[in-house]
Coordinates of C-alpha atoms in Angstrom, one line a residue:
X1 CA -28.0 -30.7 12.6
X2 CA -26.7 -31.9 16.1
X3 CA -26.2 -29.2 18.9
X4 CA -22.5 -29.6 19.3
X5 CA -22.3 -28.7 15.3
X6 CA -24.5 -25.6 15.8
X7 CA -22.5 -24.1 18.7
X8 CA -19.2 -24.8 16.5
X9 CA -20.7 -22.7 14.1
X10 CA -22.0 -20.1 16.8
X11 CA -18.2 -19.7 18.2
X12 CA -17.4 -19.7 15.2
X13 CA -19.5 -16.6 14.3
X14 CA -19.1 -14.8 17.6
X15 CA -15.4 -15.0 16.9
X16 CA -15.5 -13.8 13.9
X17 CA -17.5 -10.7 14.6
X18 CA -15.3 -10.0 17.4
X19 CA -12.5 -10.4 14.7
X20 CA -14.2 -8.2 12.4
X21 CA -14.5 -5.1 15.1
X22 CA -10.8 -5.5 16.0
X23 CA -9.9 -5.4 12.4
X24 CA -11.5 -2.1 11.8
X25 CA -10.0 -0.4 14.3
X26 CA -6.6 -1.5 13.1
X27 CA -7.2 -0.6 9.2
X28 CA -8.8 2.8 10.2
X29 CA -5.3 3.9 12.5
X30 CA -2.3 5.5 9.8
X31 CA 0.5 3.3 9.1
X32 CA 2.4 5.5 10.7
X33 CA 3.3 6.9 14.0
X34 CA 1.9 4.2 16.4
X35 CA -0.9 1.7 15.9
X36 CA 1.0 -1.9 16.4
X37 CA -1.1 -2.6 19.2
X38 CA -4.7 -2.8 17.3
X39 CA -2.9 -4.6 14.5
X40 CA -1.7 -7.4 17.0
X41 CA -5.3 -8.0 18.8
X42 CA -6.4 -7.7 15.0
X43 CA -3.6 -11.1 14.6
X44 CA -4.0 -13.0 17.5
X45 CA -8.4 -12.7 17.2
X46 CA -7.9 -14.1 13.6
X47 CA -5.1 -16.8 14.2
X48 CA -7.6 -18.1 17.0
X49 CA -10.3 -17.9 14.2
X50 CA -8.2 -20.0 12.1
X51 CA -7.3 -22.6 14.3
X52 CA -10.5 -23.0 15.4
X53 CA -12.0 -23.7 11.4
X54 CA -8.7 -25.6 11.0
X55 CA -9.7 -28.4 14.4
X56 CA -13.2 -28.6 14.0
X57 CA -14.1 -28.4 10.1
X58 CA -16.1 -30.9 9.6
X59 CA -18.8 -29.7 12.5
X60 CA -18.2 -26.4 11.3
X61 CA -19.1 -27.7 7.5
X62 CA -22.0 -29.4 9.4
X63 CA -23.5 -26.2 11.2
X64 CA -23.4 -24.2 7.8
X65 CA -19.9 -22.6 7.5
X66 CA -19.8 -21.5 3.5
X67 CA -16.7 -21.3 1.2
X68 CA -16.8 -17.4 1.7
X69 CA -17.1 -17.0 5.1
X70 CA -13.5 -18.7 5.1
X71 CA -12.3 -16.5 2.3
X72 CA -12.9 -13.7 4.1
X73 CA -11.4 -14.8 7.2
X74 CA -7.9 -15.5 4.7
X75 CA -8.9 -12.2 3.2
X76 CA -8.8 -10.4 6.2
X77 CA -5.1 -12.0 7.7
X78 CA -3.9 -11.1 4.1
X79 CA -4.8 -7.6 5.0
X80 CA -3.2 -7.5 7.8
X81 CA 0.0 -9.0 7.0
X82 CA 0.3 -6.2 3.9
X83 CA -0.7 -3.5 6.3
X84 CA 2.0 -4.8 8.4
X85 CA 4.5 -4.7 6.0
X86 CA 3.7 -1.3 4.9
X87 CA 4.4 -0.4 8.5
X88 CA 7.5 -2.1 9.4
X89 CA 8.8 -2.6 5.2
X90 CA 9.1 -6.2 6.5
X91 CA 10.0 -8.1 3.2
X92 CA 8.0 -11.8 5.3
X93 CA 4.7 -9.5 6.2
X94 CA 4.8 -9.3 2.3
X95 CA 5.0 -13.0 1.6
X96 CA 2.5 -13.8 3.9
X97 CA 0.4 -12.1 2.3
X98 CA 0.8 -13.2 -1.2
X99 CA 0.5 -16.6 0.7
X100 CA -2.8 -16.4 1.7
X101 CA -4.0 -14.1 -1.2
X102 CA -2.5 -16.9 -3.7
X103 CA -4.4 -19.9 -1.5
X104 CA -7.9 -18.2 -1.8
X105 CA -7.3 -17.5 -5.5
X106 CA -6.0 -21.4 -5.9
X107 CA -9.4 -22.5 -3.9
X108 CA -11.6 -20.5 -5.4
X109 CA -13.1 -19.5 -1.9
X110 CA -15.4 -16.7 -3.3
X111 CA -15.8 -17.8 -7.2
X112 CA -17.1 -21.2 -5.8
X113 CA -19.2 -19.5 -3.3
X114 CA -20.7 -16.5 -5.9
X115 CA -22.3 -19.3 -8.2
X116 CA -23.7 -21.6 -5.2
X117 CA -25.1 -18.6 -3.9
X118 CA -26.4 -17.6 -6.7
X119 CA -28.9 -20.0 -7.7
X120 CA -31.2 -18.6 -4.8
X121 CA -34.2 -16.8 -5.3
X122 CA -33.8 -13.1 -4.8
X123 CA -32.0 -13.2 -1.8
X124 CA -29.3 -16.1 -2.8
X125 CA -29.2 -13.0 -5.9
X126 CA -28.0 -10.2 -3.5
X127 CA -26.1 -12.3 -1.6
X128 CA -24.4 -13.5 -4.7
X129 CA -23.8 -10.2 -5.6
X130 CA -21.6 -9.2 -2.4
X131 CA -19.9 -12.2 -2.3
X132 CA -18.9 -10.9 -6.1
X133 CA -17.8 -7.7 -5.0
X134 CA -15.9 -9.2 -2.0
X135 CA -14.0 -11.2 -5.0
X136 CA -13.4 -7.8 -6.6
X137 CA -12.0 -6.6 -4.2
X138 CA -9.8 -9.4 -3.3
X139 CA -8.0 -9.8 -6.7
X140 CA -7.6 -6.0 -7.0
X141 CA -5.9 -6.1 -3.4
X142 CA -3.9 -9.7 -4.4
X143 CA -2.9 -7.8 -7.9
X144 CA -1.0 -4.7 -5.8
X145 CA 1.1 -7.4 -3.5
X146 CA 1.9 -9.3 -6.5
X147 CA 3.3 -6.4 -8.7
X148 CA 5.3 -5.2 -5.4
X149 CA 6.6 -8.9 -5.3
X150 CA 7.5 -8.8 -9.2
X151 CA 5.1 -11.9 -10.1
X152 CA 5.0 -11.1 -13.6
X153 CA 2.8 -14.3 -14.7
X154 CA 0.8 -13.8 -12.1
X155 CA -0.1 -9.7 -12.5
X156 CA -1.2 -10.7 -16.2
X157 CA -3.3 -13.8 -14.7
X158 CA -4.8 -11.4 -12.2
X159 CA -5.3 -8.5 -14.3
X160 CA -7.1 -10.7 -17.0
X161 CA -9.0 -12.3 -14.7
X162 CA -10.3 -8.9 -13.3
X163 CA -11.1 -8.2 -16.9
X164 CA -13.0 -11.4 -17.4
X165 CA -14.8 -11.1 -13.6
X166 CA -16.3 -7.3 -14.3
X167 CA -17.8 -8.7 -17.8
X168 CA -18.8 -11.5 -16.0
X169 CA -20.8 -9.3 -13.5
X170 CA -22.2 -7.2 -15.9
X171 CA -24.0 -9.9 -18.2
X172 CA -25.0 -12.2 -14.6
X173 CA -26.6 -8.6 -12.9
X174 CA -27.4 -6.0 -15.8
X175 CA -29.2 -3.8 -13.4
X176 CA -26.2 -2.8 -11.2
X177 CA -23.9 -0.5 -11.8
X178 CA -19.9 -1.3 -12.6
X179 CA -18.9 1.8 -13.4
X180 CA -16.6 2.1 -10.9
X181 CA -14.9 -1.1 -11.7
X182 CA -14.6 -0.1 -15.5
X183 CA -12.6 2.9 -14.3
X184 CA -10.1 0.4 -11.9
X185 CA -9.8 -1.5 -15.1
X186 CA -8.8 1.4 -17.0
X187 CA -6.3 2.5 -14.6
X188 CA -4.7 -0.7 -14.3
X189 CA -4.2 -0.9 -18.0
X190 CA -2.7 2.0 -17.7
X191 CA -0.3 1.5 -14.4
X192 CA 0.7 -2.1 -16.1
X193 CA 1.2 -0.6 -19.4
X194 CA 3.6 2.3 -18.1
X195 CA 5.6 -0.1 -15.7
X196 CA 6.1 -2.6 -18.6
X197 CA 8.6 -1.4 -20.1
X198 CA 10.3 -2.2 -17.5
X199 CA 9.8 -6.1 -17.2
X200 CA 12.4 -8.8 -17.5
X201 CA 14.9 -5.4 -16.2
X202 CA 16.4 -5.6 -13.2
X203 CA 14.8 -5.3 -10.1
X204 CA 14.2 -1.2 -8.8
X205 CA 15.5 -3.0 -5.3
X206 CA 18.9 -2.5 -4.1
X207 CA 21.0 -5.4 -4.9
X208 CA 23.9 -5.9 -2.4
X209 CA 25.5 -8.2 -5.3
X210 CA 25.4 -5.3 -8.1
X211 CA 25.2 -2.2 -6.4
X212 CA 27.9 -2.4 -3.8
X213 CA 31.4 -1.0 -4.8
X214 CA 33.8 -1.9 -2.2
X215 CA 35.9 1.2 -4.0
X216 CA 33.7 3.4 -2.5
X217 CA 33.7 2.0 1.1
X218 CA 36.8 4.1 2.6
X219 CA 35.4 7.1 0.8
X220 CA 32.2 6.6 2.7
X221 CA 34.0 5.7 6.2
X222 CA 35.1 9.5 6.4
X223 CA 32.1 10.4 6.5
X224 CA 31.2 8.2 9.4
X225 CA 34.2 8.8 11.9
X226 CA 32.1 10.8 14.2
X227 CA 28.4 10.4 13.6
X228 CA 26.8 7.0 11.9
X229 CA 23.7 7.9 10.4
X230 CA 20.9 5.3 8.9
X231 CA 18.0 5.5 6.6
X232 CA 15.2 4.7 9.1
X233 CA 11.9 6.3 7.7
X234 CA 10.4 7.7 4.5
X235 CA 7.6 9.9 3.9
X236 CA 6.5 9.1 -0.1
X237 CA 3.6 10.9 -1.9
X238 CA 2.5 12.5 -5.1
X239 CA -0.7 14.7 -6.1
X240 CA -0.8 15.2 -10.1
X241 CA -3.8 15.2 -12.4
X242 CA -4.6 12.3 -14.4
X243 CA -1.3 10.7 -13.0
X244 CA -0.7 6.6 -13.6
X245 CA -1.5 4.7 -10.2
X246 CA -3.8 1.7 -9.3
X247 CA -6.1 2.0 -6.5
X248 CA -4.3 4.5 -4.5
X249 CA -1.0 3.3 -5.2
X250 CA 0.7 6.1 -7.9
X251 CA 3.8 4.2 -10.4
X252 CA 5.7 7.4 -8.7
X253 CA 5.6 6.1 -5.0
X254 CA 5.3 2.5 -6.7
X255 CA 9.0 2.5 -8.0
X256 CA 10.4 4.9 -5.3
X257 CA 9.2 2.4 -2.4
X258 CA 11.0 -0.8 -4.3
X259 CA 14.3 1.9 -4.6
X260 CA 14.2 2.6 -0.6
X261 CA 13.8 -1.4 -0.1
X262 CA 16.8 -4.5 -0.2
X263 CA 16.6 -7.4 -2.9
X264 CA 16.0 -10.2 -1.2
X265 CA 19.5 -12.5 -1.3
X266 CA 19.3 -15.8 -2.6
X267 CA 18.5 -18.0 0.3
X268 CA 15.4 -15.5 1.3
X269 CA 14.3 -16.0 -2.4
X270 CA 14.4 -20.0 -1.9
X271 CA 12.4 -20.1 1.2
X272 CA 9.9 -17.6 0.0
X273 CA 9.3 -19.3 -2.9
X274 CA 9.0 -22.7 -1.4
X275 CA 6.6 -21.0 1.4
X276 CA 4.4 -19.8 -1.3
X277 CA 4.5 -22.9 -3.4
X278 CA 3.0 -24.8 -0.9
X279 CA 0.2 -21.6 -0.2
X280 CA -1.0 -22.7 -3.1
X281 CA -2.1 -26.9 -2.5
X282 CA -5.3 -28.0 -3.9
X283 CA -7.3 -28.4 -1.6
X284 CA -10.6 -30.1 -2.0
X285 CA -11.9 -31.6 1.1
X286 CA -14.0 -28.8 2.9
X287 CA -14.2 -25.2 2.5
X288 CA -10.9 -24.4 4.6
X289 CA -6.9 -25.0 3.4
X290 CA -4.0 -25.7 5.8
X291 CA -2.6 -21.9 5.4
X292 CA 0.0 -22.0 8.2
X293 CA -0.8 -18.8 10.0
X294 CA 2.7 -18.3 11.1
X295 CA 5.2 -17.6 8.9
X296 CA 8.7 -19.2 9.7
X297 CA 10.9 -16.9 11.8
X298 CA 13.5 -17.8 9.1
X299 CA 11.5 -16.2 6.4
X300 CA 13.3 -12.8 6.5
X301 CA 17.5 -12.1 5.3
X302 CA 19.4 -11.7 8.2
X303 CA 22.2 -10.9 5.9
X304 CA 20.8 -7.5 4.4
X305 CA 19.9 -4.5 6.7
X306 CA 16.5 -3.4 7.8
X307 CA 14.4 -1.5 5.0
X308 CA 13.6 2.1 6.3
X309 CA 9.7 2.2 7.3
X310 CA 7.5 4.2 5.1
X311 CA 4.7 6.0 5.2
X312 CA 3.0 6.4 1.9
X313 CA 0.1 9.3 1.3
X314 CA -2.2 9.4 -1.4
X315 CA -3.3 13.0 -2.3
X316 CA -2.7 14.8 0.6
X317 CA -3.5 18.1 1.2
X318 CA -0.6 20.8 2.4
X319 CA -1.7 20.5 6.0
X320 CA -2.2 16.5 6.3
X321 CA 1.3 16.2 5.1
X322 CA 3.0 18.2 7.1
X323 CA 1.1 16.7 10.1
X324 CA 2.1 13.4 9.2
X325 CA 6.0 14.7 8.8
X326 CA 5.6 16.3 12.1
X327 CA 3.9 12.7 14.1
X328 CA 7.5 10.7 12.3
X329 CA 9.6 13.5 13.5
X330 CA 8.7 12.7 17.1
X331 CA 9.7 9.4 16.9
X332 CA 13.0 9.9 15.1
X333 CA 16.3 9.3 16.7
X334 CA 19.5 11.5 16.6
X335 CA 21.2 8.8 14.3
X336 CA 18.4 8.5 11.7
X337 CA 17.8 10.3 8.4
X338 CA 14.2 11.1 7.2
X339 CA 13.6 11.1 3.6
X340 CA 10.8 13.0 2.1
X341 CA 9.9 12.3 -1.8
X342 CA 7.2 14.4 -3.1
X343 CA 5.8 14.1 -7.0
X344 CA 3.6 16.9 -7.3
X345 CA 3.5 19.8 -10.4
X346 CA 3.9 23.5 -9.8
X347 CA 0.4 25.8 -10.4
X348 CA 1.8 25.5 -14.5
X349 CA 0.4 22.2 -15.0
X350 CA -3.2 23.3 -13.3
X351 CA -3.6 26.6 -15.3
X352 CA -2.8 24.3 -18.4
X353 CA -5.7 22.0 -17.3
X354 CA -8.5 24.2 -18.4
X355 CA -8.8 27.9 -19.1
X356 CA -11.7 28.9 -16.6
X357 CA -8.8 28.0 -13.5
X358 CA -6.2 29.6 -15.6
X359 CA -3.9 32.3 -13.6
X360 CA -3.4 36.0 -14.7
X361 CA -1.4 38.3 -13.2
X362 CA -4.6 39.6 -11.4
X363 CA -5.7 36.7 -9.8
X364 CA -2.0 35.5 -8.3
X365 CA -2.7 39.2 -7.1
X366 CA -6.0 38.0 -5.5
X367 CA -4.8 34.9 -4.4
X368 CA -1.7 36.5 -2.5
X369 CA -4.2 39.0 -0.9
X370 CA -6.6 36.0 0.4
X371 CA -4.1 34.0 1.9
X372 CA -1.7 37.2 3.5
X373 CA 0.8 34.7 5.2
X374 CA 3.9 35.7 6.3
X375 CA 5.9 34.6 2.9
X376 CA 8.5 36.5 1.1
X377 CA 7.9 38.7 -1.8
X378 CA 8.9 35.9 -4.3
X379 CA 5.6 33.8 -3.2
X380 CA 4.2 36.2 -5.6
X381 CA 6.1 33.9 -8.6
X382 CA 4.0 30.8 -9.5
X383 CA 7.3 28.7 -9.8
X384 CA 8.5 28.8 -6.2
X385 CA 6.1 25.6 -5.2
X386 CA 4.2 22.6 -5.4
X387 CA 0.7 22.3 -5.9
X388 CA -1.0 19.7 -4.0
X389 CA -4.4 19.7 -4.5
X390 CA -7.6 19.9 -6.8
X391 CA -8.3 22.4 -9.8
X392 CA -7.4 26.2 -8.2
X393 CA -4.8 28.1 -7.5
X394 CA -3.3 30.1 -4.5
X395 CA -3.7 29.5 -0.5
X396 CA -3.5 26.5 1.4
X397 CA -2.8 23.9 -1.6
X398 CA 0.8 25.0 -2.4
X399 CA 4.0 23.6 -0.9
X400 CA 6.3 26.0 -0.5
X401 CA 10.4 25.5 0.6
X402 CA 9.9 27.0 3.6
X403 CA 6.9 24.6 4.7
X404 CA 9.6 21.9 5.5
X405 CA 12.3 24.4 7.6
X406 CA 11.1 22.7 10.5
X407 CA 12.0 19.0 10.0
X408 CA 15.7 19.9 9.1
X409 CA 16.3 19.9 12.4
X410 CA 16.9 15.9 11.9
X411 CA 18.9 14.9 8.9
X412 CA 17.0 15.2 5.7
X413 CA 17.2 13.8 2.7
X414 CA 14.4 15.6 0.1
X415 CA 13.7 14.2 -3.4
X416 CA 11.2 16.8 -5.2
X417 CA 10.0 15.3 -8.1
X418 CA 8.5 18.6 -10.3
X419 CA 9.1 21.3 -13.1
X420 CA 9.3 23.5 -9.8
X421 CA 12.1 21.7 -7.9
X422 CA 14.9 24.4 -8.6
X423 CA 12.7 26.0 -6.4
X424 CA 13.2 23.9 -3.3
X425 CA 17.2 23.8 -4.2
X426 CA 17.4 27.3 -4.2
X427 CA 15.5 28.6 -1.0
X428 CA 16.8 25.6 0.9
X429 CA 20.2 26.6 0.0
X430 CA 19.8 30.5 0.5
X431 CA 17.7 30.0 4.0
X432 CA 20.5 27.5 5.2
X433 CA 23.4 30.4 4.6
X434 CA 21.3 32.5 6.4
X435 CA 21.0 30.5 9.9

């Protein structure tokens, strides 16, 4: 090995560490209320990663760059680009990173490398072994952007190559563990069996071609003589038992994000689908593909409004969501609307859940006595909230009407999804002819 092809390889891995810390900084910040600036060092490290593997390949191949070591570095800008669009609801950040999720699937960057690795002695074993859950992890992340881009073909490829790959890893290492993968499998089946009855429908995105009636556009004028106001941010969540969702994505907050988003117009479709078609090049002379890091400019539909940003929470308790309504209220303009969507039961489906948490009259006593808030005398009912939180009843996990009072101050636009959502209608409505 000649020196210049070991320092190649030495940048190469000081970069990449570098890379690497930037990157987890970015992905531990919220999605929301701030954070760009970690996610652009997190960009600019890895496109100089990538440019650098891209000019000097064959050193780098040389010095003892592996298949993987590239993956991951594609891997980690298809992260990014899908964080970013689930920051800014940027319909490109979402192409991009189909893009380089579809090349490293195409080029087999962690397959290839699994079996190489494999045919060690005990270390090539465990080192084929996280290189295999590093390729878990990558088609679960690749399966989410492709069901959010509508890929049909390619979420049943995915979803039966998962399948395949967790049998696979159980017969090649019999002495590790998989449970956890047999339960992602399980929910998926379930996620992609309740969303199919919806394929070959129309798309859950708003389609300026369909769903426009110019009928309605002097009606909805009126209403914006004085005052113009604009969808600009969206708070989605749900918390149910045993609900339908794939890694922490629920089918609730699944469909509601594609209703809140534009259908791409015909010309975006074109470019998109040319853009990934060429992701996808076989490519067989080193470990690395031509992935152009930088998507075109013209990738995005400068004929369709901006998509509102959202912030989507998985599970939250009572307290972490209204923190995180409170951080995208200071933000908020005077001219933009925040939409909140909550899917969450009352405490009926709970006490249905098992008989030991079931509620009796004396313990909504009990639990009204432990948690002596100032709430009205109708908290005492146990159809007056949500419940967002584990097995239990009372306290700190219910949602009540009130909860939100502070964020009308901005316009609001609330979509309760519950058996208990006459609830919210009626105390908003009463508490609003009282102010």
């Amino acid at each position: 090995m000649a020196d210049g092809e070991a320092g190649a390889y030495r940048e190469f891995k000081a970069l990449a560490e570098a890379a690497d810390r930037k990157f987890a900084r970015a992905r531990d910040l919220p999605l929301y209320g701030g954070g760009d600036h970690h996610s652009r060092k997190a960009f600019k490290a890895y496109t100089r990663l990538w440019r650098l593997q891209q000019e000097r390949r064959r050193e780098l191949v040389a010095g003892g760059l592996r298949r993987w070591e590239i993956g991951e570095v594609a891997s980690r800008i298809g992260q990014l680009y899908y964080a970013r669009y689930l920051r800014t609801a940027e319909p490109r950040s979402l192409v991009g990173a189909y893009v380089f999720y579809e090349a490293i699937y195409s080029r087999g960057y962690f397959g290839a490398a699994a079996g190489a690795e494999g045919g060690g002695g005990g270390g090539g074993r465990h080192q084929a072994l996280l290189i295999r859950y590093k390729e878990l992890r990558f088609i679960a992340r690749f399966l989410v952007v492709a069901m959010l881009m509508r890929r049909a073909e390619a979420v049943d490829h995915l979803a039966g190559r998962l399948r395949a790959l967790v049998e696979e890893s159980k017969a090649a290492y019999p002495k590790t563990n998989f449970k956890e993968w047999k339960q992602v499998l399980q929910e998926l089946g379930r996620f992609l069996k309740a969303d199919g009855a919806y394929k070959g429908s129309r798309s859950l995105r708003y389609d300026n071609l369909f769903d426009s009636y110019p009928s309605n556009l002097a009606s909805i004028a009126r209403f914006h003589s004085k005052r113009v106001l604009k969808l600009k941010e969206a708070v989605l969540t749900s918390y149910r038992r045993n609900e339908v969702k794939f890694t922490e994505l629920t089918l609730d907050t699944f469909r509601m994000l594609q209703c809140l988003e534009w259908e791409p117009t015909g010309s975006y479709q074109i470019a998109a689908k040319e853009l990934t078609e060429n992701g996808t090049v076989s490519d067989q002379s080193g470990p690395s593909g031509l992935i152009d890091i930088h998507l075109s400019a013209e990738i995005s539909d400068g004929s369709l409004p901006s998509n509102p940003q959202k912030a989507i929470i998985y599970h939250p308790t009572v307290s972490h969501l209204l923190a995180v309504l409170a951080t995208i209220c200071e933000d908020l303009s005077q001219d933009s609307i925040l939409l909140i969507y909550i899917s969450a039961s009352g405490s009926t489906e709970q006490n249905m859940a098992s008989q030991k948490y079931a509620s009796s009259s004396s313990s909504h006593a009990t639990a009204a006595s432990a948690f002596p808030i100032d709430k009205p005398k109708s908290h005492m009912s146990s159809d007056n909230h949500l419940w967002l939180g584990p097995r239990g009843s009372g306290g700190p996990n219910s949602l009540y009407p009130e909860d939100l009072i502070p964020f009308t101050r901005y316009p609001l636009f609330l979509v309760i999804d519950s058996e208990n959502s006459h609830a919210f209608k009626a105390g908003l409505s009463e508490l609003n002819l009282g102010l």
